[in-house]
PDB file of C-alpha atoms and ligand atoms in Angstrom:
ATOM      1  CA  UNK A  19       0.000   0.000   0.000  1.00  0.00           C
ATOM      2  CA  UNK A  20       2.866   2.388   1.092  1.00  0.00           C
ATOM      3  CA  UNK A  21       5.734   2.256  -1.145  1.00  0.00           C
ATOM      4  CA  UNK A  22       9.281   4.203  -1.398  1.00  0.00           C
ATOM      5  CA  UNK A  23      11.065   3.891  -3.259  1.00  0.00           C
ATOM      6  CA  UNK A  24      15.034   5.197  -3.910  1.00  0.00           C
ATOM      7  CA  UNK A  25      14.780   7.887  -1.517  1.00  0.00           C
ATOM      8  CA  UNK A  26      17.226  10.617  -1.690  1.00  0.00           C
ATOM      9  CA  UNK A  27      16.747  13.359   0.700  1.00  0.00           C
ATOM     10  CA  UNK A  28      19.245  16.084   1.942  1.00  0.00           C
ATOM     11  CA  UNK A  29      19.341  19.131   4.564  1.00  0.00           C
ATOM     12  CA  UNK A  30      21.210  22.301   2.126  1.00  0.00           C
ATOM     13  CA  UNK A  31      24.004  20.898   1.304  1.00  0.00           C
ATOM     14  CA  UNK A  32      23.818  17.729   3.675  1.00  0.00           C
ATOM     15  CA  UNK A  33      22.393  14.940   2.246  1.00  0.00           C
ATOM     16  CA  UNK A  34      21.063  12.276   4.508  1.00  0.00           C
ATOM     17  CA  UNK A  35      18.927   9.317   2.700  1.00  0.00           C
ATOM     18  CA  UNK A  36      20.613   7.892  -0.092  1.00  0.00           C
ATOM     19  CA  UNK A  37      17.793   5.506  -1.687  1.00  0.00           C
ATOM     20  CA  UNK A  38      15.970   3.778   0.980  1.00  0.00           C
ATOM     21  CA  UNK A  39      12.866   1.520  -0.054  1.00  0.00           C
ATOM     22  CA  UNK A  40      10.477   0.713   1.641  1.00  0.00           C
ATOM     23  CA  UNK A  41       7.070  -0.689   1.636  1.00  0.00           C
ATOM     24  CA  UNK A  42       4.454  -1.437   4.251  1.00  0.00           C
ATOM     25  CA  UNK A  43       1.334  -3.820   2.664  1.00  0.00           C
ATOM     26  CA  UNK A  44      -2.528  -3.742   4.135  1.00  0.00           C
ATOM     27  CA  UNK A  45      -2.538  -4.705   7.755  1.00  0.00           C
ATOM     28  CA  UNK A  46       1.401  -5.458   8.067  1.00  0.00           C
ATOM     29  CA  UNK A  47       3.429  -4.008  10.802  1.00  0.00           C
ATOM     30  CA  UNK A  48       6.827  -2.943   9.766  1.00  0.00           C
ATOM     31  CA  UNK A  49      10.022  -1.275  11.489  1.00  0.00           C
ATOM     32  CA  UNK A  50      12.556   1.355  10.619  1.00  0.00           C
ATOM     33  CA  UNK A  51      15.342   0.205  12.689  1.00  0.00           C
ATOM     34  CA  UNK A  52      18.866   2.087  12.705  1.00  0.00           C
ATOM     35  CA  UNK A  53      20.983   3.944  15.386  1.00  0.00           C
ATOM     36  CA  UNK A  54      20.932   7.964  16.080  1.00  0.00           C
ATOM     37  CA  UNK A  55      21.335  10.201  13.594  1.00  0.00           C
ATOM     38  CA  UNK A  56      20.850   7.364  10.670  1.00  0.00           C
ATOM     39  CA  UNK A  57      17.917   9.078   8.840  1.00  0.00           C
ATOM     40  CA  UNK A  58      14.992   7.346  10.656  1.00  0.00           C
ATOM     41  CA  UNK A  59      13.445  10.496  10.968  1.00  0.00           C
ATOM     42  CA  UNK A  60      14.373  12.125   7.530  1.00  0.00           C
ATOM     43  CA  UNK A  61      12.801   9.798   5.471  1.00  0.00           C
ATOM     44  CA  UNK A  62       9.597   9.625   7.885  1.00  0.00           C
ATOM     45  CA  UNK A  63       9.404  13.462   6.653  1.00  0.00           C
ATOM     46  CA  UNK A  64      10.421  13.126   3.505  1.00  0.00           C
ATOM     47  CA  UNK A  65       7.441  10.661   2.925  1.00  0.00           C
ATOM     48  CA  UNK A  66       5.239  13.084   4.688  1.00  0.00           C
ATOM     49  CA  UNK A  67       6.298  16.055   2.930  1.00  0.00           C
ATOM     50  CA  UNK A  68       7.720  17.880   5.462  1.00  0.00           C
ATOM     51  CA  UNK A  69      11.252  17.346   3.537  1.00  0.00           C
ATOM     52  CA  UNK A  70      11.050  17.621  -0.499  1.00  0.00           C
ATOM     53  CA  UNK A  71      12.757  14.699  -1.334  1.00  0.00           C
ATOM     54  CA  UNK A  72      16.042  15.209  -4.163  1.00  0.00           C
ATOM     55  CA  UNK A  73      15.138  11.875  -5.601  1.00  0.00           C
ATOM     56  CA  UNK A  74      12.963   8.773  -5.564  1.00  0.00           C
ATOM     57  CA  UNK A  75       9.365   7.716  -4.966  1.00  0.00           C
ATOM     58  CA  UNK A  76       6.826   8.098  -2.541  1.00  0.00           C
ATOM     59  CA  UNK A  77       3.396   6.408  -3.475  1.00  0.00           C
ATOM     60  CA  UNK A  78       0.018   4.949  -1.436  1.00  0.00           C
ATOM     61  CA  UNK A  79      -1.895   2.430  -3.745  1.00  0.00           C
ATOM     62  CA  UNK A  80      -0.102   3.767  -6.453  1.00  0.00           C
ATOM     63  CA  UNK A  81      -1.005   7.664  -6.155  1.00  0.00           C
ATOM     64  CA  UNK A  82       2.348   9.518  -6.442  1.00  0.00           C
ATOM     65  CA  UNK A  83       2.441  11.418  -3.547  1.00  0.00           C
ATOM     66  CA  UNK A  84       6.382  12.375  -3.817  1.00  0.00           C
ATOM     67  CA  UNK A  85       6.917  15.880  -2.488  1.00  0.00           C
ATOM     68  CA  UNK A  86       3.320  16.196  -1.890  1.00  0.00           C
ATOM     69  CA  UNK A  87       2.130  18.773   0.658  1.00  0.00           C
ATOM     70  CA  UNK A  88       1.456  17.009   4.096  1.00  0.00           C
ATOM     71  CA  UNK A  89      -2.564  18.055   4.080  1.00  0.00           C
ATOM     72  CA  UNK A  90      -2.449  15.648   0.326  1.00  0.00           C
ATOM     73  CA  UNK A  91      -0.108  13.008   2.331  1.00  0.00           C
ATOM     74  CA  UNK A  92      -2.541  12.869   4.833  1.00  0.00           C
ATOM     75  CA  UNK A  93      -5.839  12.811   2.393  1.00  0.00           C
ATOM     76  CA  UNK A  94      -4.209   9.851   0.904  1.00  0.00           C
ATOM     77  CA  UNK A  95      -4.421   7.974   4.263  1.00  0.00           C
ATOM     78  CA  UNK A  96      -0.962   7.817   6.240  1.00  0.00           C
ATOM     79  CA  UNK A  97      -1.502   8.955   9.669  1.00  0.00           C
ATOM     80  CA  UNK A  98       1.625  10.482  11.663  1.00  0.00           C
ATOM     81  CA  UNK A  99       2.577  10.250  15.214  1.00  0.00           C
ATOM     82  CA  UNK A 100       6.017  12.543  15.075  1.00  0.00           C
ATOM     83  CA  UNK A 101       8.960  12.681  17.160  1.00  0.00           C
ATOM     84  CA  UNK A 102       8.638  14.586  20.265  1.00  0.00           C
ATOM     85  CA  UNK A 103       4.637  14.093  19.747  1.00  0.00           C
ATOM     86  CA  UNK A 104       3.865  17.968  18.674  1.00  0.00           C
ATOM     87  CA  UNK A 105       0.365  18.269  20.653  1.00  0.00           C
ATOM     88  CA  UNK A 106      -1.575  21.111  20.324  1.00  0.00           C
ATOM     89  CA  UNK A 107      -0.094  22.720  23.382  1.00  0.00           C
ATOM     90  CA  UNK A 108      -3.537  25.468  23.964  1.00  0.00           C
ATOM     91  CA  UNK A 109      -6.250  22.893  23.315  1.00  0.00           C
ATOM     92  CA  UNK A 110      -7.460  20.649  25.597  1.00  0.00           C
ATOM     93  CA  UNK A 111      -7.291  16.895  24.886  1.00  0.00           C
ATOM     94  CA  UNK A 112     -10.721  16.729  23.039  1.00  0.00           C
ATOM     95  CA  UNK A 113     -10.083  19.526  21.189  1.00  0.00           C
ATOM     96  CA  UNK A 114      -6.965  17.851  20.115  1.00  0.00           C
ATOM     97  CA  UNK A 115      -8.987  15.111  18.643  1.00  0.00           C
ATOM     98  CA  UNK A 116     -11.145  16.902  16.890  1.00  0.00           C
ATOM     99  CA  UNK A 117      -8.663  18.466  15.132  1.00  0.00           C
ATOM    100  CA  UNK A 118      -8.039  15.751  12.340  1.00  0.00           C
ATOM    101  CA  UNK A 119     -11.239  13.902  12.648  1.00  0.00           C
ATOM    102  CA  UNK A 120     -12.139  12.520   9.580  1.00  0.00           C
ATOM    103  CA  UNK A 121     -14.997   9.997   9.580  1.00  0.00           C
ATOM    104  CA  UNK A 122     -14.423   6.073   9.684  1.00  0.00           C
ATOM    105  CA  UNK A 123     -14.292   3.901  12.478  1.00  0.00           C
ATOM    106  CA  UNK A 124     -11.761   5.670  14.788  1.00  0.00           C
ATOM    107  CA  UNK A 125     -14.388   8.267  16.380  1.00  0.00           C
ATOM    108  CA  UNK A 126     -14.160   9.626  19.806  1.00  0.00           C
ATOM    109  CA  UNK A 127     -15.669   6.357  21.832  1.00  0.00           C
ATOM    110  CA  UNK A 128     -13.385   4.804  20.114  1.00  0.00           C
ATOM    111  CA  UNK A 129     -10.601   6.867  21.275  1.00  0.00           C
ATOM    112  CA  UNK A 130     -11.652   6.850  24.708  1.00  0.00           C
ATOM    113  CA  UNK A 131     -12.380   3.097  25.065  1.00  0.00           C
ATOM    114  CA  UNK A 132      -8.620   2.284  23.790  1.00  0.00           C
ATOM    115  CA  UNK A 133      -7.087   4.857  26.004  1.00  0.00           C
ATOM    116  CA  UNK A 134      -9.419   5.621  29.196  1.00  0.00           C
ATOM    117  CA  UNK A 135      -7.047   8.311  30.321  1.00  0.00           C
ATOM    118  CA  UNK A 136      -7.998  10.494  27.593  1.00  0.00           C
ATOM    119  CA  UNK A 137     -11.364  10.602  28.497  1.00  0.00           C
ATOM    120  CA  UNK A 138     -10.273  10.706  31.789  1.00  0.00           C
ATOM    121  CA  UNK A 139      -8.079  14.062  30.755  1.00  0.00           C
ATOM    122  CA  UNK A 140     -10.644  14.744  27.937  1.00  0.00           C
ATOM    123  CA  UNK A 141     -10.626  18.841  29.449  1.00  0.00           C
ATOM    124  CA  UNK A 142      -7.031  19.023  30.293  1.00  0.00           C
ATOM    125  CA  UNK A 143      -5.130  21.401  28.160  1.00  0.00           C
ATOM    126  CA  UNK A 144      -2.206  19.514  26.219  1.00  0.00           C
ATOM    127  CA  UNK A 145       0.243  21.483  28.396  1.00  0.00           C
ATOM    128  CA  UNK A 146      -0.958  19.431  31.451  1.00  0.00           C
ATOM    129  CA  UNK A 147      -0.255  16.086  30.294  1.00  0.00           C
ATOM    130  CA  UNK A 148       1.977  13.793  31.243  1.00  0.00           C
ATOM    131  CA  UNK A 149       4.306  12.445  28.676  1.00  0.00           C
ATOM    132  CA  UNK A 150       2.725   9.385  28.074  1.00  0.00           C
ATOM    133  CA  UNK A 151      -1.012  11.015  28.164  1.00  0.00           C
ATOM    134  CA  UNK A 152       0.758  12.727  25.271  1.00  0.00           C
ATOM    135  CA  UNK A 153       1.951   9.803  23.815  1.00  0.00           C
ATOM    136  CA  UNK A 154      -1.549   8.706  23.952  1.00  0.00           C
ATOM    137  CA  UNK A 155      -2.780  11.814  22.479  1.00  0.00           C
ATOM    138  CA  UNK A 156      -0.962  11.944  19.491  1.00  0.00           C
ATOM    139  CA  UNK A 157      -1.814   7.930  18.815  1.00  0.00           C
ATOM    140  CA  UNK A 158      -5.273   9.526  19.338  1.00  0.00           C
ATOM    141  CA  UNK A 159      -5.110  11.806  17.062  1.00  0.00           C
ATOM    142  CA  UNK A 160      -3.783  10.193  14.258  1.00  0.00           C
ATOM    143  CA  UNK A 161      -5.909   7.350  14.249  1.00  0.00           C
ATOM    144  CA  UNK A 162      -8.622  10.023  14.661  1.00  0.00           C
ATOM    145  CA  UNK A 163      -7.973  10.373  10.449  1.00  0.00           C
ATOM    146  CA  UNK A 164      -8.704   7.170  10.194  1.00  0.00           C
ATOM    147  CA  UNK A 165      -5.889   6.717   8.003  1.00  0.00           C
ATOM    148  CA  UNK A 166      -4.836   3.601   6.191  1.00  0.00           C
ATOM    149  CA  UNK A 167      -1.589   3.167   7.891  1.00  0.00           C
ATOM    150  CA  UNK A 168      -0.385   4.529  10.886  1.00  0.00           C
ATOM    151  CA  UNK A 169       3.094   5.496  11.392  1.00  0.00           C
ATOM    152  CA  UNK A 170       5.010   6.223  15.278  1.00  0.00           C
ATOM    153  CA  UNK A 171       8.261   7.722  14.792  1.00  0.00           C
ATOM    154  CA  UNK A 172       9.850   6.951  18.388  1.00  0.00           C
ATOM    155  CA  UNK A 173       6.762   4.829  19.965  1.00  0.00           C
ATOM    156  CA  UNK A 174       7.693   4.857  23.322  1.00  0.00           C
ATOM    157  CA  UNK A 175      10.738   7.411  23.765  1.00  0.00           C
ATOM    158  CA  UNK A 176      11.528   8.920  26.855  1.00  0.00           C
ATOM    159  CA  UNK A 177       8.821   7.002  28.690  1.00  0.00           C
ATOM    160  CA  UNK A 178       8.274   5.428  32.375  1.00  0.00           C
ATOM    161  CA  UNK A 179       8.682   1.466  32.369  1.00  0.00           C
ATOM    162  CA  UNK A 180       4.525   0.907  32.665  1.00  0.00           C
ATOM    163  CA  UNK A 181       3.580   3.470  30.026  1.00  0.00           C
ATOM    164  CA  UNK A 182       5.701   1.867  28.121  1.00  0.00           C
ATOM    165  CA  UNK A 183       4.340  -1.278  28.736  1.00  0.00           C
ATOM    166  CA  UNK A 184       0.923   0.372  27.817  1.00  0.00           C
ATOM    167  CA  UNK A 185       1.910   1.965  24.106  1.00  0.00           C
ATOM    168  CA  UNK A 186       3.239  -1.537  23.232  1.00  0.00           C
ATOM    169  CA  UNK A 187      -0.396  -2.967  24.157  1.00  0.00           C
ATOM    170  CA  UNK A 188      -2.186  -0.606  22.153  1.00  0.00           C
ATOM    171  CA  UNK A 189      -0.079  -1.468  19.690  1.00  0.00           C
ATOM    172  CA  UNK A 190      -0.993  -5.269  19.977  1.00  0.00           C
ATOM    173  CA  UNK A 191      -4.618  -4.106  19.694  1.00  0.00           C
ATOM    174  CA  UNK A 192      -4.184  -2.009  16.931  1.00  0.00           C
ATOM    175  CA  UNK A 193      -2.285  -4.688  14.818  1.00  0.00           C
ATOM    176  CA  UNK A 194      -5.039  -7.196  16.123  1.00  0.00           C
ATOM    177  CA  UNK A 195      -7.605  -4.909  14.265  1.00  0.00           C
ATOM    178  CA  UNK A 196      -5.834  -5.257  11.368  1.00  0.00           C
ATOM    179  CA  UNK A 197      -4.676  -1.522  11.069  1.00  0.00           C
ATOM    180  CA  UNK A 198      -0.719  -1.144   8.905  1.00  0.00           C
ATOM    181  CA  UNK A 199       1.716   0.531  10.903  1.00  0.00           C
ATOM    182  CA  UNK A 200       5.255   1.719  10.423  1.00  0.00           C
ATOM    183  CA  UNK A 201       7.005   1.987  13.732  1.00  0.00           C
ATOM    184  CA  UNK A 202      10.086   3.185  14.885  1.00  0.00           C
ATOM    185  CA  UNK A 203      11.717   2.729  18.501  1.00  0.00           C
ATOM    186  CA  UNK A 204      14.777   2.157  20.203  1.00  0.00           C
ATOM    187  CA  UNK A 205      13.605  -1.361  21.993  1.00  0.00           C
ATOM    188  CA  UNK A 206      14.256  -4.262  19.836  1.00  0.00           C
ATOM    189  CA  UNK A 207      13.303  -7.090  21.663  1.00  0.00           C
ATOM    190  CA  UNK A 208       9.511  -5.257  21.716  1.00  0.00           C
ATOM    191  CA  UNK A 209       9.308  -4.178  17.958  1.00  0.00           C
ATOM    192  CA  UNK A 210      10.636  -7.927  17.426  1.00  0.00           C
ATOM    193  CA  UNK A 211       7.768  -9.278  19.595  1.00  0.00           C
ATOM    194  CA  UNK A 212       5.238  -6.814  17.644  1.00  0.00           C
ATOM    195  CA  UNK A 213       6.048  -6.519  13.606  1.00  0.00           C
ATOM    196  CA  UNK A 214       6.083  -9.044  10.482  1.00  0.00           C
ATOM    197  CA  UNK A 215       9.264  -7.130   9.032  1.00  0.00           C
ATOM    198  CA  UNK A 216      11.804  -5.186   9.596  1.00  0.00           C
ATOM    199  CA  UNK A 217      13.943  -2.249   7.777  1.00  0.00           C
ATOM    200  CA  UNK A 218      17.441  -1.408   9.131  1.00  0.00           C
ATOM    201  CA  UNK A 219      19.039   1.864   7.671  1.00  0.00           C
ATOM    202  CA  UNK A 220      22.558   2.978   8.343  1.00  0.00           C
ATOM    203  CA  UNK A 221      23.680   6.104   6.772  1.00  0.00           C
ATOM    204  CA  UNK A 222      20.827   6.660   5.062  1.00  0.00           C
ATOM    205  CA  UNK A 223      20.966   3.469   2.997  1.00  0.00           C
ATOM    206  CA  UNK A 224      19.184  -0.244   3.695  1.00  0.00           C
ATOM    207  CA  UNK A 225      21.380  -2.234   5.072  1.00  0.00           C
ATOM    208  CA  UNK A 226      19.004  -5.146   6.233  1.00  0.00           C
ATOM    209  CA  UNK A 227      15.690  -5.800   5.635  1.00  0.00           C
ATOM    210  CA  UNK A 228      13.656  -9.584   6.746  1.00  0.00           C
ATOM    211  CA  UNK A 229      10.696 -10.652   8.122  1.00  0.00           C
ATOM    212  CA  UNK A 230      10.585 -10.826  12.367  1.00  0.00           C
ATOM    213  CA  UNK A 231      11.805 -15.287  11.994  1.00  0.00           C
ATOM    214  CA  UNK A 232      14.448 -13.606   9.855  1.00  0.00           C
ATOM    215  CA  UNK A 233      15.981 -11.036  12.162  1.00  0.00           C
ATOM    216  CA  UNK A 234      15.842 -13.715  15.446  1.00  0.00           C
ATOM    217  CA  UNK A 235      18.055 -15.850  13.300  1.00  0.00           C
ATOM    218  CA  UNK A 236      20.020 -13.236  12.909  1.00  0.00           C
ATOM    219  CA  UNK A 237      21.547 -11.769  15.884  1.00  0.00           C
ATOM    220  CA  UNK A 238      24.405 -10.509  13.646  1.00  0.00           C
ATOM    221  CA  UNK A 239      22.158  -7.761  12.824  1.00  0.00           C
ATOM    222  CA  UNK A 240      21.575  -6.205  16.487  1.00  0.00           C
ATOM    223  CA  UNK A 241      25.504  -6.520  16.607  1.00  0.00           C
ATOM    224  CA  UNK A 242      26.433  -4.479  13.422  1.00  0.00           C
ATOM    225  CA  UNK A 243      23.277  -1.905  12.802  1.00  0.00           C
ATOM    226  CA  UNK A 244      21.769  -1.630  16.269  1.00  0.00           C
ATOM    227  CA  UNK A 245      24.174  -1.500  19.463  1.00  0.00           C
ATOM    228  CA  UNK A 246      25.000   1.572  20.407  1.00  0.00           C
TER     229      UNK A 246
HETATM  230  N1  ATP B 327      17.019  19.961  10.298  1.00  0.00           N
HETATM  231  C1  ATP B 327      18.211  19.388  10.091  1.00  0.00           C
HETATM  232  N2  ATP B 327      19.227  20.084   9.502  1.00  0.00           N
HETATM  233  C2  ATP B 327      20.429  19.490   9.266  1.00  0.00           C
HETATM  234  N3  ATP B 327      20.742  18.220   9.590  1.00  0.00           N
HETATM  235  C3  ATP B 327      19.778  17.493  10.190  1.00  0.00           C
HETATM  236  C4  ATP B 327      18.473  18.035  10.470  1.00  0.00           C
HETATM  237  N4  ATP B 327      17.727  17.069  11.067  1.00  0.00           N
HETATM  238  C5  ATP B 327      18.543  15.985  11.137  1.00  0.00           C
HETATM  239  N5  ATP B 327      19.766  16.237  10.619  1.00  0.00           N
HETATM  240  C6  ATP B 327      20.880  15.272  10.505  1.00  0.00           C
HETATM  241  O1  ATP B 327      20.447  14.217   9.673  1.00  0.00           O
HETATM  242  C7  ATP B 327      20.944  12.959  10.115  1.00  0.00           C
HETATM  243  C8  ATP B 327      19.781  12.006  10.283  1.00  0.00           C
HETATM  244  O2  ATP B 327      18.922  12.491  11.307  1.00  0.00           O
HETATM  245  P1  ATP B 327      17.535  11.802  11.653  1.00  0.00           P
HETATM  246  O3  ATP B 327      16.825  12.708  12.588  1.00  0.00           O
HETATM  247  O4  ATP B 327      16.847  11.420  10.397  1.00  0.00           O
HETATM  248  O5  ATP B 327      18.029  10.486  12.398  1.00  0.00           O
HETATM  249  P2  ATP B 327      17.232   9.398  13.221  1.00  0.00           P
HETATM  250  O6  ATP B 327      17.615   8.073  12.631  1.00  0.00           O
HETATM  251  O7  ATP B 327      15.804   9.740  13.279  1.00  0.00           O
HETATM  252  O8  ATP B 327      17.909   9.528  14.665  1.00  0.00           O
HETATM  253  P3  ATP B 327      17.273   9.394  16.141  1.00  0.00           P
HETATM  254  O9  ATP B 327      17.292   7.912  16.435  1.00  0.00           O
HETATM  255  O10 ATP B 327      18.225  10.124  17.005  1.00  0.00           O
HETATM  256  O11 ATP B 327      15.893   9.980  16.138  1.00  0.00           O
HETATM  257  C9  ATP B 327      21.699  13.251  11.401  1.00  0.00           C
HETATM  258  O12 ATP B 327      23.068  13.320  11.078  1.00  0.00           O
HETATM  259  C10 ATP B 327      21.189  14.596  11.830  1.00  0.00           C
HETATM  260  O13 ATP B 327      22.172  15.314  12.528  1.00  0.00           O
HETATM  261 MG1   MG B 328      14.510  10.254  14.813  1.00  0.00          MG
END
């Protein structure tokens, strides 16, 4: 459904992805694994359009959405849930939610019965949530556009132990629902546990890319791409 495709992306002068593919089908759960500073993040924007790629493809069910504003990227059905989470710091939690609703099946009940602490919070301005209400939030709201694939750059970062523990659950119901979704996060052994496949980028190129049986028979892989 999602598919890049020879990626090239650069900041000025400093270029960053050079050709990544990529592809996530209906109701698979893929990873973007890699270290700091790989380009995790860079081609997570340059498929949104928040980067204009330099080269390559970007396209969902074969629309060519390559450079395409991210209102268009988001029309076409990828949901994003960025780093650092970028809640609507003045509106309350609801409000949040409202924001991007676009109709489907991922409606405010909905919402609320995955993640009771929103409904909890539901007045709370964004400001007075903890981290992981945040986290929760931002899942929220990008399901809330009842997209065709959702994507979590940095699922659980800088996160207590339980929360954690809670993200990774929703993320077990989610996949259990059949929803696609691209996820990256710095704990292995749980994206391992969660996703059919996995994408390892170093330098801005694929290095490794198998399915979950693939990259347990493989511990090479954590050795060379993912210890830090
Ligand atoms: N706005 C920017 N301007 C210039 N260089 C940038 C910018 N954002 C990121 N970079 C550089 O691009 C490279 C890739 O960064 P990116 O954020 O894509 O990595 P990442 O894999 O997401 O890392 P992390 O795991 O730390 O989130 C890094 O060398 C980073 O310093
Ligand atoms: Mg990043």
């Amino acid at each position: 459904m999602l598919n890049v495709e020879a990626l090239e992306a650069a900041y000025g002068e400093s270029r960053i992805l050079f050709g990544v593919d990529l592809s996530v089908a209906d109701g698979e759960v893929v990873t973007l694994l890699g270290r700091n500073g790989m380009g995790k993040t860079t081609t997570i924007k340059s498929i949104f359009g928040m980067l204009k790629p330099r080269a390559g493809r970007v396209t969902v069910d074969g629309e060519d959405l390559t450079g395409a504003e991210p209102h268009r990227v988001a029309l076409a059905g990828l949901g994003l849930v960025p780093e650092g989470r970028q809640i609507f710091p003045t509106l309350s939690v609801e409000e949040n939610l409202r924001a991007t609703a676009r109709p489907g099946k991922w409606d405010l009940p909905r919402i609320y019965e995955l993640f009771p602490r929103l409904e909890e919070r539901r007045r709370n301005m964004g400001t007075q949530l903890s981290g992981g209400e945040q986290q929760m939030l931002a899942i929220g709201r990008a399901l809330m556009t009842n997209p065709r694939l959702i994507v979590l750059d940095e699922a659980t970062e800088g996160l207590a132990p339980l929360i954690r523990a809670d993200i990774w659950a929703c993320l077990e119901a989610l996949k259990a629902e059949g929803e696609a979704i691209l996820v990256i996060d710095k704990n292995v052994d749980a994206l391992t546990r969660l996703a059919d496949r996995h994408v390892v980028i170093e330098k801005g190129r694929v290095v490794w890319t198998g399915t979950t049986a693939e990259i347990l028979a493989t511990p090479d892989v954590k050795d060379r791409f993912l210890h830090v």
